[in-house]
Amino acid sequence: MEAFTRFTNQTQGRDRLFRATQYTCMLLRYLLEPKADKEKVVMKLKKLESSVSTGRKWFRLGNVVHAVQATQQSIHATDPVPRFCLTLANLNRVVYFICDTVLWARSVGLASGINKEKWRTWAARYYYYSLLLSLLRDLYEISLQMERAAQDKAKRDKSLSQDPLGHSVADEETEWLQSFLLLLFRSLRQHPPLLLDTVKNLCDILNPSGPVGHL
């Protein structure tokens, strides 16, 4: 419970909680819309989704500062691949949050003279670049964890290793695929934050109603 409280007290934690609620409403609405007797539930889900979306916009007003701080921290990463990916991803997030703030200012009438479509396209582009770079970093981390898991397995099986006879090429390919999937499963199971971050980035990239859908 303390960990959950610390998570929700953070701006990014609240945004992720609201985003999960928003996506859940979208999924439930999609499943219930074809049913004729669920109109009231669908309308309530739409209102809740709209309210959550508005709340996320308020929380995102302070995310420019968090993105700048994250950029400063990622510059000092020891591994060059995460340093490159995270630094560029955070820089793109800074630009995205600036564009998002401008769009919010226009929606409340503070900057009615700006070109909404142009700023929305810019926001979607930089958001997409940020997600893509973050996903590349996740894939790199997954490959590292799989390599470590493979090395550990090789050490354990070293004393029992034998060259089996009579294996065909198809058998070897099947065995390789099974080993790869098993290593992937074990690596993700042992690192839940990495799994969640990868799934989140994939869902954001594939979400047609999100910023990327405006590209």
Coordinates of C-alpha atoms in Angstrom, one line a residue:
M1 CA 0.0 0.0 0.0
E2 CA 2.9 2.4 0.8
A3 CA 4.4 1.7 -2.6
F4 CA 1.1 2.4 -4.3
T5 CA 0.7 5.7 -2.4
R6 CA 4.2 6.8 -3.4
F7 CA 3.4 5.9 -7.0
T8 CA 0.2 7.9 -7.1
N9 CA 1.8 10.9 -5.4
Q10 CA 4.1 11.3 -8.4
T11 CA 2.9 13.2 -11.4
Q12 CA 3.9 10.5 -13.8
G13 CA 2.3 7.9 -11.5
R14 CA -1.0 9.7 -11.5
D15 CA -0.8 10.1 -15.2
R16 CA -0.2 6.3 -15.7
L17 CA -3.1 5.5 -13.4
F18 CA -5.4 7.8 -15.2
R19 CA -4.2 6.4 -18.6
A20 CA -4.9 2.8 -17.4
T21 CA -8.4 3.9 -16.4
Q22 CA -8.9 5.7 -19.7
Y23 CA -7.8 2.7 -21.8
T24 CA -10.0 0.4 -19.7
C25 CA -13.0 2.6 -20.4
M26 CA -12.2 2.6 -24.1
L27 CA -11.9 -1.2 -24.1
L28 CA -15.2 -1.7 -22.2
R29 CA -17.0 0.8 -24.4
Y30 CA -15.7 -1.0 -27.5
L31 CA -17.0 -4.3 -26.2
L32 CA -20.4 -3.0 -25.0
E33 CA -21.3 -0.7 -28.0
P34 CA -22.7 -3.6 -30.2
K35 CA -25.1 -4.6 -27.4
A36 CA -28.5 -2.8 -27.7
D37 CA -29.3 -2.8 -23.9
K38 CA -26.0 -1.2 -22.8
E39 CA -26.6 2.4 -24.1
K40 CA -26.6 3.9 -20.6
V41 CA -23.4 2.1 -19.5
V42 CA -21.7 3.2 -22.8
M43 CA -22.6 6.8 -22.1
K44 CA -21.3 6.6 -18.6
L45 CA -18.1 5.1 -19.9
K46 CA -17.8 7.9 -22.4
K47 CA -18.2 10.6 -19.7
L48 CA -15.7 8.9 -17.4
E49 CA -13.2 8.6 -20.3
S50 CA -13.7 12.3 -21.1
S51 CA -13.2 13.3 -17.4
V52 CA -10.1 11.1 -17.1
S53 CA -8.7 12.6 -20.3
T54 CA -9.2 16.1 -18.9
G55 CA -7.5 15.1 -15.7
R56 CA -4.5 13.7 -17.6
K57 CA -4.1 17.1 -19.4
W58 CA -3.9 18.9 -16.1
F59 CA -1.3 16.5 -14.8
R60 CA 0.8 16.8 -17.9
L61 CA 1.3 20.5 -17.5
G62 CA 4.2 19.8 -15.1
N63 CA 5.7 17.0 -17.2
V64 CA 8.0 19.3 -19.1
V65 CA 10.1 19.8 -16.0
H66 CA 10.1 16.0 -15.3
A67 CA 11.2 15.3 -18.9
V68 CA 14.1 17.8 -18.6
Q69 CA 15.2 16.3 -15.4
A70 CA 15.0 12.8 -17.0
T71 CA 17.1 14.0 -19.9
Q72 CA 19.8 15.3 -17.5
Q73 CA 19.8 11.9 -15.7
S74 CA 19.9 9.8 -18.8
I75 CA 23.0 11.6 -20.1
H76 CA 25.0 10.1 -17.3
A77 CA 24.0 6.5 -18.0
T78 CA 27.1 4.2 -18.3
D79 CA 25.8 2.0 -21.1
P80 CA 26.0 3.9 -24.4
V81 CA 22.8 2.4 -25.9
P82 CA 20.4 3.3 -23.1
R83 CA 22.1 6.7 -22.8
F84 CA 21.6 7.4 -26.5
C85 CA 18.0 6.0 -26.6
L86 CA 16.8 7.5 -23.4
T87 CA 18.4 10.9 -23.9
L88 CA 16.8 11.3 -27.4
A89 CA 13.5 9.9 -26.1
N90 CA 13.4 12.4 -23.2
L91 CA 14.3 15.3 -25.5
N92 CA 11.4 14.3 -27.8
R93 CA 9.2 14.1 -24.8
V94 CA 10.1 17.6 -23.8
V95 CA 9.1 18.9 -27.3
Y96 CA 5.9 16.8 -27.2
F97 CA 4.9 18.2 -23.8
I98 CA 5.5 21.7 -25.0
C99 CA 3.3 21.1 -28.0
D100 CA 0.7 19.4 -25.8
T101 CA 0.7 22.4 -23.4
V102 CA 0.2 24.8 -26.4
L103 CA -2.8 22.7 -27.6
W104 CA -4.2 22.7 -24.1
A105 CA -3.9 26.5 -24.0
R106 CA -5.8 26.7 -27.2
S107 CA -8.5 24.4 -26.0
V108 CA -9.2 26.7 -23.0
G109 CA -9.1 29.9 -25.1
L110 CA -5.6 31.2 -24.0
A111 CA -4.1 30.8 -27.4
S112 CA -6.9 30.8 -29.9
G113 CA -4.8 32.0 -32.8
I114 CA -2.5 29.0 -33.2
N115 CA -2.9 26.4 -35.9
K116 CA -4.3 23.4 -34.1
E117 CA -3.7 20.8 -36.7
K118 CA 0.0 21.8 -37.2
W119 CA 0.7 21.7 -33.5
R120 CA -1.2 18.4 -33.1
T121 CA 0.9 16.9 -35.9
W122 CA 4.1 18.1 -34.3
A123 CA 3.0 16.7 -30.9
A124 CA 2.2 13.3 -32.5
R125 CA 5.5 13.1 -34.4
Y126 CA 7.7 13.8 -31.4
Y127 CA 5.5 11.5 -29.2
Y128 CA 6.0 8.8 -31.7
Y129 CA 9.8 9.3 -31.8
S130 CA 9.9 9.2 -28.0
L131 CA 7.9 5.9 -27.9
L132 CA 10.0 4.3 -30.6
L133 CA 13.3 5.2 -28.9
S134 CA 11.9 4.0 -25.5
L135 CA 10.8 0.7 -27.2
L136 CA 14.3 0.3 -28.7
R137 CA 15.8 0.7 -25.3
D138 CA 13.4 -1.9 -23.9
L139 CA 14.3 -4.4 -26.6
Y140 CA 18.0 -3.8 -25.9
E141 CA 17.4 -4.5 -22.2
I142 CA 15.4 -7.6 -23.0
S143 CA 18.3 -8.9 -25.2
L144 CA 20.7 -8.3 -22.3
Q145 CA 18.6 -10.2 -19.9
M146 CA 18.1 -13.0 -22.3
E147 CA 21.9 -13.2 -22.9
R148 CA 22.5 -13.4 -19.2
A149 CA 19.8 -16.1 -18.8
A150 CA 21.4 -18.1 -21.6
Q151 CA 24.8 -17.9 -20.1
D152 CA 23.4 -19.1 -16.7
K153 CA 21.7 -22.0 -18.4
A154 CA 24.8 -22.9 -20.4
K155 CA 26.8 -23.0 -17.1
R156 CA 24.2 -25.3 -15.5
D157 CA 24.0 -27.6 -18.4
K158 CA 27.7 -27.7 -19.2
S159 CA 28.4 -30.9 -17.2
L160 CA 25.4 -32.6 -18.8
S161 CA 25.9 -31.4 -22.4
Q162 CA 26.1 -34.1 -25.1
D163 CA 25.8 -34.0 -28.8
P164 CA 22.6 -35.7 -29.7
L165 CA 22.7 -37.9 -32.8
G166 CA 20.1 -38.1 -35.6
H167 CA 18.8 -34.5 -35.2
S168 CA 17.4 -33.0 -38.5
V169 CA 17.6 -29.4 -39.4
A170 CA 13.9 -29.0 -38.7
D171 CA 14.4 -30.4 -35.2
E172 CA 17.3 -28.0 -34.6
E173 CA 15.2 -25.0 -35.7
T174 CA 12.3 -26.1 -33.5
E175 CA 14.6 -26.5 -30.5
W176 CA 16.1 -23.1 -31.1
L177 CA 12.7 -21.5 -31.3
Q178 CA 11.6 -23.2 -28.1
S179 CA 14.8 -22.1 -26.3
F180 CA 14.4 -18.5 -27.5
L181 CA 10.8 -18.3 -26.3
L182 CA 11.7 -19.9 -23.0
L183 CA 14.5 -17.4 -22.4
L184 CA 12.2 -14.5 -23.4
F185 CA 9.5 -15.7 -21.0
R186 CA 12.0 -16.2 -18.1
S187 CA 13.7 -12.8 -18.7
L188 CA 10.4 -10.9 -18.7
R189 CA 9.0 -12.9 -15.7
Q190 CA 12.1 -12.0 -13.7
H191 CA 11.9 -8.3 -14.6
P192 CA 8.2 -7.1 -14.4
P193 CA 9.0 -3.4 -14.7
L194 CA 10.7 -4.1 -18.0
L195 CA 7.7 -6.1 -19.2
L196 CA 5.2 -3.4 -18.2
D197 CA 7.2 -0.7 -19.8
T198 CA 7.5 -2.7 -23.1
V199 CA 3.8 -3.4 -23.1
K200 CA 2.9 0.2 -22.4
N201 CA 5.1 1.5 -25.2
L202 CA 3.6 -1.0 -27.6
C203 CA 0.1 -0.1 -26.6
D204 CA 0.8 3.6 -27.0
I205 CA 2.3 3.1 -30.4
L206 CA -0.6 0.9 -31.6
N207 CA -3.3 3.0 -30.1
P208 CA -5.2 4.6 -33.0
S209 CA -7.0 7.2 -30.8
G210 CA -3.8 8.4 -29.2
P211 CA -1.4 11.1 -30.4
V212 CA 0.3 8.7 -32.8
G213 CA -3.1 8.2 -34.6
H214 CA -2.9 11.8 -35.8
L215 CA 0.2 11.2 -37.8

